[in-house]
PDB file of C-alpha atoms and ligand atoms in Angstrom:
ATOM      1  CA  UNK A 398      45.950 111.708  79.339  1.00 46.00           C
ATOM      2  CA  UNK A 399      46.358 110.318  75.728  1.00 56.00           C
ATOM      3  CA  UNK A 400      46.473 106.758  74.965  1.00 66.00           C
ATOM      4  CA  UNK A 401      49.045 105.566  71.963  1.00 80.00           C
ATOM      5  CA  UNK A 402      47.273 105.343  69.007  1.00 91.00           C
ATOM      6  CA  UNK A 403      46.891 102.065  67.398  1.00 94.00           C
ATOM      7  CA  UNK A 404      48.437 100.856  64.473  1.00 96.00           C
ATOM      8  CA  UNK A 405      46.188  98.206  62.286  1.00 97.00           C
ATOM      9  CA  UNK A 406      47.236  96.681  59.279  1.00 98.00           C
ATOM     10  CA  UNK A 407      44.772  95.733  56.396  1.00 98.00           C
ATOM     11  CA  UNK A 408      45.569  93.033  53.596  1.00 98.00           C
ATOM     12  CA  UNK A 409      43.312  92.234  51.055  1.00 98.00           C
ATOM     13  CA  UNK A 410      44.952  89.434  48.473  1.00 98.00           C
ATOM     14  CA  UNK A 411      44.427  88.271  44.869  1.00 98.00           C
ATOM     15  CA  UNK A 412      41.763  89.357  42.641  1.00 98.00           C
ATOM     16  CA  UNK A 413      40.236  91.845  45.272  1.00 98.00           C
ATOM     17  CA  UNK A 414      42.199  95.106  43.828  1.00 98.00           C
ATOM     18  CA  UNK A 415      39.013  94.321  41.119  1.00 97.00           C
ATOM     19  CA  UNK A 416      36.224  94.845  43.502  1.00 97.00           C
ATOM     20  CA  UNK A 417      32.761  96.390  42.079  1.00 95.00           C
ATOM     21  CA  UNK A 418      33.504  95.166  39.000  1.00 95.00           C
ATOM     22  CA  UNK A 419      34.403  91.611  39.706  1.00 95.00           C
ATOM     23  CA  UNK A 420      31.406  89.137  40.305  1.00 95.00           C
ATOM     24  CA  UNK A 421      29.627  91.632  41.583  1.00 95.00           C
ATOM     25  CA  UNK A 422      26.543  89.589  42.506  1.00 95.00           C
ATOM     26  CA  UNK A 423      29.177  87.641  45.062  1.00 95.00           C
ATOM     27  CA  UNK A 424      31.007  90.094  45.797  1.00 95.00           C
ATOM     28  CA  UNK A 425      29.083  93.665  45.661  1.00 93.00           C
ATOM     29  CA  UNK A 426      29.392  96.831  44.039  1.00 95.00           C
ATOM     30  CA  UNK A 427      32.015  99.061  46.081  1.00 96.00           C
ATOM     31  CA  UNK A 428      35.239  99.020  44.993  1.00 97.00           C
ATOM     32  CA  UNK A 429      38.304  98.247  47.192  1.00 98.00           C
ATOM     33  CA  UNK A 430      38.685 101.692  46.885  1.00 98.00           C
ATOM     34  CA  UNK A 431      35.888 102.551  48.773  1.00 98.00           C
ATOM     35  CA  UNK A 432      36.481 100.027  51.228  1.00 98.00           C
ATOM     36  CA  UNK A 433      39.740 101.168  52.217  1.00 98.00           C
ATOM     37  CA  UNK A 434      38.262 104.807  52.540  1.00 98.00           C
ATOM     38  CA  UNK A 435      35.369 103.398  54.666  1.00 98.00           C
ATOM     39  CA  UNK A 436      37.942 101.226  56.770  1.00 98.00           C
ATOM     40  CA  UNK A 437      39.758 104.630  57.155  1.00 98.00           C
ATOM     41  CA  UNK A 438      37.170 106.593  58.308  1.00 98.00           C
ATOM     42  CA  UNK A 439      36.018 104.167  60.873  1.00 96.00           C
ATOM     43  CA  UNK A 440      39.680 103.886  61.623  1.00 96.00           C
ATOM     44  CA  UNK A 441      39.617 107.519  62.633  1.00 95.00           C
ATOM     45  CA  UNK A 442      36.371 107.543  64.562  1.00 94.00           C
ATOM     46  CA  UNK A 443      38.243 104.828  66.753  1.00 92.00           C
ATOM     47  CA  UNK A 444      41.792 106.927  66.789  1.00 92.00           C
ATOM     48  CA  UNK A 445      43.447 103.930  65.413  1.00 94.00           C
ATOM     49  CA  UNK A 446      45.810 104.498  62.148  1.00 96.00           C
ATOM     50  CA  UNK A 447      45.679 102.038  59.334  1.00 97.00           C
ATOM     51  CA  UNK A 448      47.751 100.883  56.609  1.00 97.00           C
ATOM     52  CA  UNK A 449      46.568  99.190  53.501  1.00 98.00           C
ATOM     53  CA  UNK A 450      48.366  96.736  51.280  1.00 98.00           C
ATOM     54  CA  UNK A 451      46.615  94.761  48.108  1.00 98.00           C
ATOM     55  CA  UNK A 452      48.556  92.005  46.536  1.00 98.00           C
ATOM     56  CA  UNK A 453      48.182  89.420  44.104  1.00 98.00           C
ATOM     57  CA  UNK A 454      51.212  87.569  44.823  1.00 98.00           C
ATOM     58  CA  UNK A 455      51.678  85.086  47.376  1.00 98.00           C
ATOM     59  CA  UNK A 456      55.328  86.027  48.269  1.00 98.00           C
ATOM     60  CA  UNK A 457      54.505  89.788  48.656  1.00 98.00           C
ATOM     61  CA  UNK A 458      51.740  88.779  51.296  1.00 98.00           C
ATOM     62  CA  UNK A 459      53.961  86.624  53.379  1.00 98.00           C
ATOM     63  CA  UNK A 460      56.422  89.443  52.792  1.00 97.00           C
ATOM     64  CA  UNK A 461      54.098  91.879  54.606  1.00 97.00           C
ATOM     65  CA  UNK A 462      52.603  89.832  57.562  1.00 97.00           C
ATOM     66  CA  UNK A 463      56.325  89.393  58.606  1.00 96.00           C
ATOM     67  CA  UNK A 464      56.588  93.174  58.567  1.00 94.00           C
ATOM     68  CA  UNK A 465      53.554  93.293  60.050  1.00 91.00           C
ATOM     69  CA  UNK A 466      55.025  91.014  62.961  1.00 84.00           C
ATOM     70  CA  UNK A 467      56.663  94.294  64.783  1.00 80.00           C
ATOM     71  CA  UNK A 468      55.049  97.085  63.545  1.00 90.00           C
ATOM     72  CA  UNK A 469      51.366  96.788  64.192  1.00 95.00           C
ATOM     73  CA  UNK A 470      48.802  96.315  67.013  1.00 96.00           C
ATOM     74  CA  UNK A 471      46.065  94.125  64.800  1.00 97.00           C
ATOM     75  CA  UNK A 472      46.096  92.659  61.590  1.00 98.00           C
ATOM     76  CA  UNK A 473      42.735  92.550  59.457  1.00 98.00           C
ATOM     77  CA  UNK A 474      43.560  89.978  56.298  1.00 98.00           C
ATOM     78  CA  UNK A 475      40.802  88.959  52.965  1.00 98.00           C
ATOM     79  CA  UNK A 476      43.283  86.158  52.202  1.00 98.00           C
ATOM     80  CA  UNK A 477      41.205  85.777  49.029  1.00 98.00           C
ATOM     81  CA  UNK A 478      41.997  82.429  47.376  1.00 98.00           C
ATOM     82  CA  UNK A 479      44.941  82.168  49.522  1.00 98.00           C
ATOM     83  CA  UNK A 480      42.575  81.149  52.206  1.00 98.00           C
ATOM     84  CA  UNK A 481      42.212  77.924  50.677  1.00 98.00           C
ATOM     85  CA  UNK A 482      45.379  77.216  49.279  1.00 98.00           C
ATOM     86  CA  UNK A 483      48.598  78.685  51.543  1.00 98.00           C
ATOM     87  CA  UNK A 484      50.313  77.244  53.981  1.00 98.00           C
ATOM     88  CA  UNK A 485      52.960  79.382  53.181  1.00 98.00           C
ATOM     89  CA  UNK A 486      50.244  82.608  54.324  1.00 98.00           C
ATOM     90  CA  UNK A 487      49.245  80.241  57.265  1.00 98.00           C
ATOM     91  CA  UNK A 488      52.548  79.927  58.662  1.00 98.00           C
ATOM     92  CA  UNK A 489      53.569  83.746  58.435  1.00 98.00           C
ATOM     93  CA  UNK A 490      50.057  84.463  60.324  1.00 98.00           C
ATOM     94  CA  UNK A 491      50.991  81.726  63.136  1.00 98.00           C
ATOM     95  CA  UNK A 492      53.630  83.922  63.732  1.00 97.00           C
ATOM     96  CA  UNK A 493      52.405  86.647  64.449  1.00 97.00           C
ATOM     97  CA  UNK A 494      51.383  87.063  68.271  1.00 95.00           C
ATOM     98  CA  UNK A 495      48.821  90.120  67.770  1.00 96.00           C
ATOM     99  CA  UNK A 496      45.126  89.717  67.123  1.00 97.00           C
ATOM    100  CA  UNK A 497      43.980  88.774  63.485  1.00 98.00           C
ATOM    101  CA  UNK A 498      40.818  88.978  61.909  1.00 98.00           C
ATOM    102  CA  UNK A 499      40.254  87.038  59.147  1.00 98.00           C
ATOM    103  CA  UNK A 500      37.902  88.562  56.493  1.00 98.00           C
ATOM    104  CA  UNK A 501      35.657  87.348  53.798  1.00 98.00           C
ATOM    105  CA  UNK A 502      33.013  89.226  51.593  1.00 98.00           C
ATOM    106  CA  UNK A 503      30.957  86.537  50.762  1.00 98.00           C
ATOM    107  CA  UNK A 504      29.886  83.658  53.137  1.00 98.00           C
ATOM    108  CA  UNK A 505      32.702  81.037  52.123  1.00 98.00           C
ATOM    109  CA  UNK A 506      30.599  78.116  53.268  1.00 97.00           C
ATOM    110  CA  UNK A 507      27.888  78.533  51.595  1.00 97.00           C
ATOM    111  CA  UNK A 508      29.444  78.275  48.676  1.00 97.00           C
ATOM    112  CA  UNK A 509      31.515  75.233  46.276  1.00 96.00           C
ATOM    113  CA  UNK A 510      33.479  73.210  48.452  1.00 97.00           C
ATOM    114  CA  UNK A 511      37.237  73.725  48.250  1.00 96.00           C
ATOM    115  CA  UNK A 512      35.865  77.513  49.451  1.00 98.00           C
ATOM    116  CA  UNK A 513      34.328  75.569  52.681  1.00 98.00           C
ATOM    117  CA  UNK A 514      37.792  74.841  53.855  1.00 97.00           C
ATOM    118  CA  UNK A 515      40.017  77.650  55.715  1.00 98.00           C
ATOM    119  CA  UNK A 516      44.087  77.129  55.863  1.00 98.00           C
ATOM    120  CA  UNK A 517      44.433  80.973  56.950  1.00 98.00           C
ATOM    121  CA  UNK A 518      41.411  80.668  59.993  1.00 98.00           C
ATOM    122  CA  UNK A 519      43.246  78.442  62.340  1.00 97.00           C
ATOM    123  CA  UNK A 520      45.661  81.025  62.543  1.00 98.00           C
ATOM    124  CA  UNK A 521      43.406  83.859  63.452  1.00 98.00           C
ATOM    125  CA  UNK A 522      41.474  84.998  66.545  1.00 98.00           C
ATOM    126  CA  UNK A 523      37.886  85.557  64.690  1.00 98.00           C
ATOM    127  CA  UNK A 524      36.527  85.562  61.224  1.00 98.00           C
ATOM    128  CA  UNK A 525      33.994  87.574  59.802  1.00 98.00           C
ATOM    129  CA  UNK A 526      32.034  86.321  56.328  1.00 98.00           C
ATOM    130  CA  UNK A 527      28.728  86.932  54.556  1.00 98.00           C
ATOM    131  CA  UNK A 528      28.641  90.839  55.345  1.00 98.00           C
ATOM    132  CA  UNK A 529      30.008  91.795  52.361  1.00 97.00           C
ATOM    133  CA  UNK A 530      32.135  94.932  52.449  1.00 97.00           C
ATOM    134  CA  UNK A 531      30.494  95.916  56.069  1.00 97.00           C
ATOM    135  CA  UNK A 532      32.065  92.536  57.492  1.00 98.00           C
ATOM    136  CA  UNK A 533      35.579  94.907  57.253  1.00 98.00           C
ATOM    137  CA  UNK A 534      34.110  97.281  59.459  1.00 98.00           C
ATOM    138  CA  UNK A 535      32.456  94.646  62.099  1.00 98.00           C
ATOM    139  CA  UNK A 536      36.281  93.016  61.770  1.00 98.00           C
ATOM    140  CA  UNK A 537      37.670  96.490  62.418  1.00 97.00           C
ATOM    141  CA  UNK A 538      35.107  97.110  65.570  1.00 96.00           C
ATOM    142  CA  UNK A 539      36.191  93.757  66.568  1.00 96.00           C
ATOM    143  CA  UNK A 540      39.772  94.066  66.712  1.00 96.00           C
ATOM    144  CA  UNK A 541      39.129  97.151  68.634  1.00 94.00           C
ATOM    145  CA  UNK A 542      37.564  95.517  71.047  1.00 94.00           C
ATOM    146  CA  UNK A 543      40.310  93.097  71.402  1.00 95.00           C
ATOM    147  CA  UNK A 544      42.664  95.456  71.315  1.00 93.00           C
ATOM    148  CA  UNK A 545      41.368  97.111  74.539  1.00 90.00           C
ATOM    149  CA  UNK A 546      40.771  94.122  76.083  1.00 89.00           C
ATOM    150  CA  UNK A 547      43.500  93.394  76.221  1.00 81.00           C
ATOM    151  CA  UNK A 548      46.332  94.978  77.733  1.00 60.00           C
TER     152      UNK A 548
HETATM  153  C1  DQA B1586      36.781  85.712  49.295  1.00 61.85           C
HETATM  154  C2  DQA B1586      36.300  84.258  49.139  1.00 61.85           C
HETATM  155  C3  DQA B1586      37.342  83.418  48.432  1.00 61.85           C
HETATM  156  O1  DQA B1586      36.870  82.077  48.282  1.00 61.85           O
HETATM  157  C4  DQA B1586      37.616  83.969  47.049  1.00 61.85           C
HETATM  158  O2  DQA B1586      38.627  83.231  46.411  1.00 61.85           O
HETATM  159  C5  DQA B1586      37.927  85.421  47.057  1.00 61.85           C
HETATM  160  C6  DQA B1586      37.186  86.314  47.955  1.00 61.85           C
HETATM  161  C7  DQA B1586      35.684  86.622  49.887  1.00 61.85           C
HETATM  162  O3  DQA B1586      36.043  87.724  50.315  1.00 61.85           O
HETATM  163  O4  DQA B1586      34.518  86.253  49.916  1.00 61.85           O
HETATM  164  O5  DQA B1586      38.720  85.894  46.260  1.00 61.85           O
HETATM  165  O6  DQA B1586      37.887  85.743  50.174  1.00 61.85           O
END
C-alpha cells in the first residue's frame, strides 16, 4: 500500500534570492539555487513534493501562506527581515493549522539586537538557526517527522 505523498511548501523572503553572493561570511556561499535543489533532493529521498516561492515583497508572502493554508501538508518559511518586522506575515502564519518551521541561516541571536527578536516564531511549531543552508534540511527532516507523527 502507498501512502499520499506530501506536499511541503518552502518560502524564503527578501534579500535571500541573493544568496552566495550576499554577506557571504553570514550567510555562506551556496546560492538559493542550490538550496532549493538540495531541499529537492532530500524532498525526494523522503517522497514528499515541494514547492518553492522567493519573494521580496511583503504582500506576495502573505499572499502565498494563505494559499498555502489548503494546499499543503508543512510549511518551511526564512522570513528574512520579515521575521523582525511583520505582523502582517505573523498573522497569515497563525492561520495556518499545519506544521511550520521557521528557518534562519545564521544564528539570529547571536547577532545585533532588533535580529534577537522573532514576530514570525510564535507562530511556528520549531525553528531552526545557526546551520546555515543545512538548517533547511534539519527543518525539512523535522517537518517530516511531524508530519508522521501526526496523523
Ligand atoms: C536571516 C536573518 C535575518 O535577520 C536577516 O534579515 C535575513 C536572513 C537568516 O536566514 O539568517 O535576511 O533570516
Amino acid at each position: 500500500m502507498t501512502t499520499a505523498q506530501k506536499r511541503i511548501m518552502v518560502i524564503h523572503g527578501p534579500n535571500l534570492n541573493l544568496l552566495g553572493k550576499r554577506e557571504p561570511d553570514i550567510y555562506g556561499h551556496t546560492t538559493l539555487e542550490a538550496i532549493d535543489a538540495e531541499i529537492a533532493e532530500k524532498a525526494k529521498q523522503l517522497n514528499l513534493s515541494v514547492t518553492f516561492f522567493q519573494s521580496n515583497h511583503e504582500g506576495a508572502i502573505v499572499d502565498i501562506i494563505q494559499a498555502t493554508m489548503d494546499h499543503e501538508n508543512g510549511l518551511i518559511i526564512n522570513p528574512a527581515a520579515y521575521t523582525h518586522t511583520s505582523v502582517a506575515i505573523r498573522d497569515a502564519l497563525q492561520m495556518l493549522t499545519i506544521p511550520i518551521i521557521e528557518v534562519h541561516l545564521s544564528n539570529i541571536y547571536k547577532r545585533e539586537d532588533f535580529r534577537h527578536r522573532s514576530l514570525t516564531a510564535a507562530a511556528a511549531t520549531a525553528q531552526v538557526a545557526g546551520f546555515g543552508a543545512r538548517g533547511y534540511l534539519l527543518a525539512l527532516e523535522g517537518l517530516m517527522h511531524l508530519l508522521a507523527t501526526s496523523s
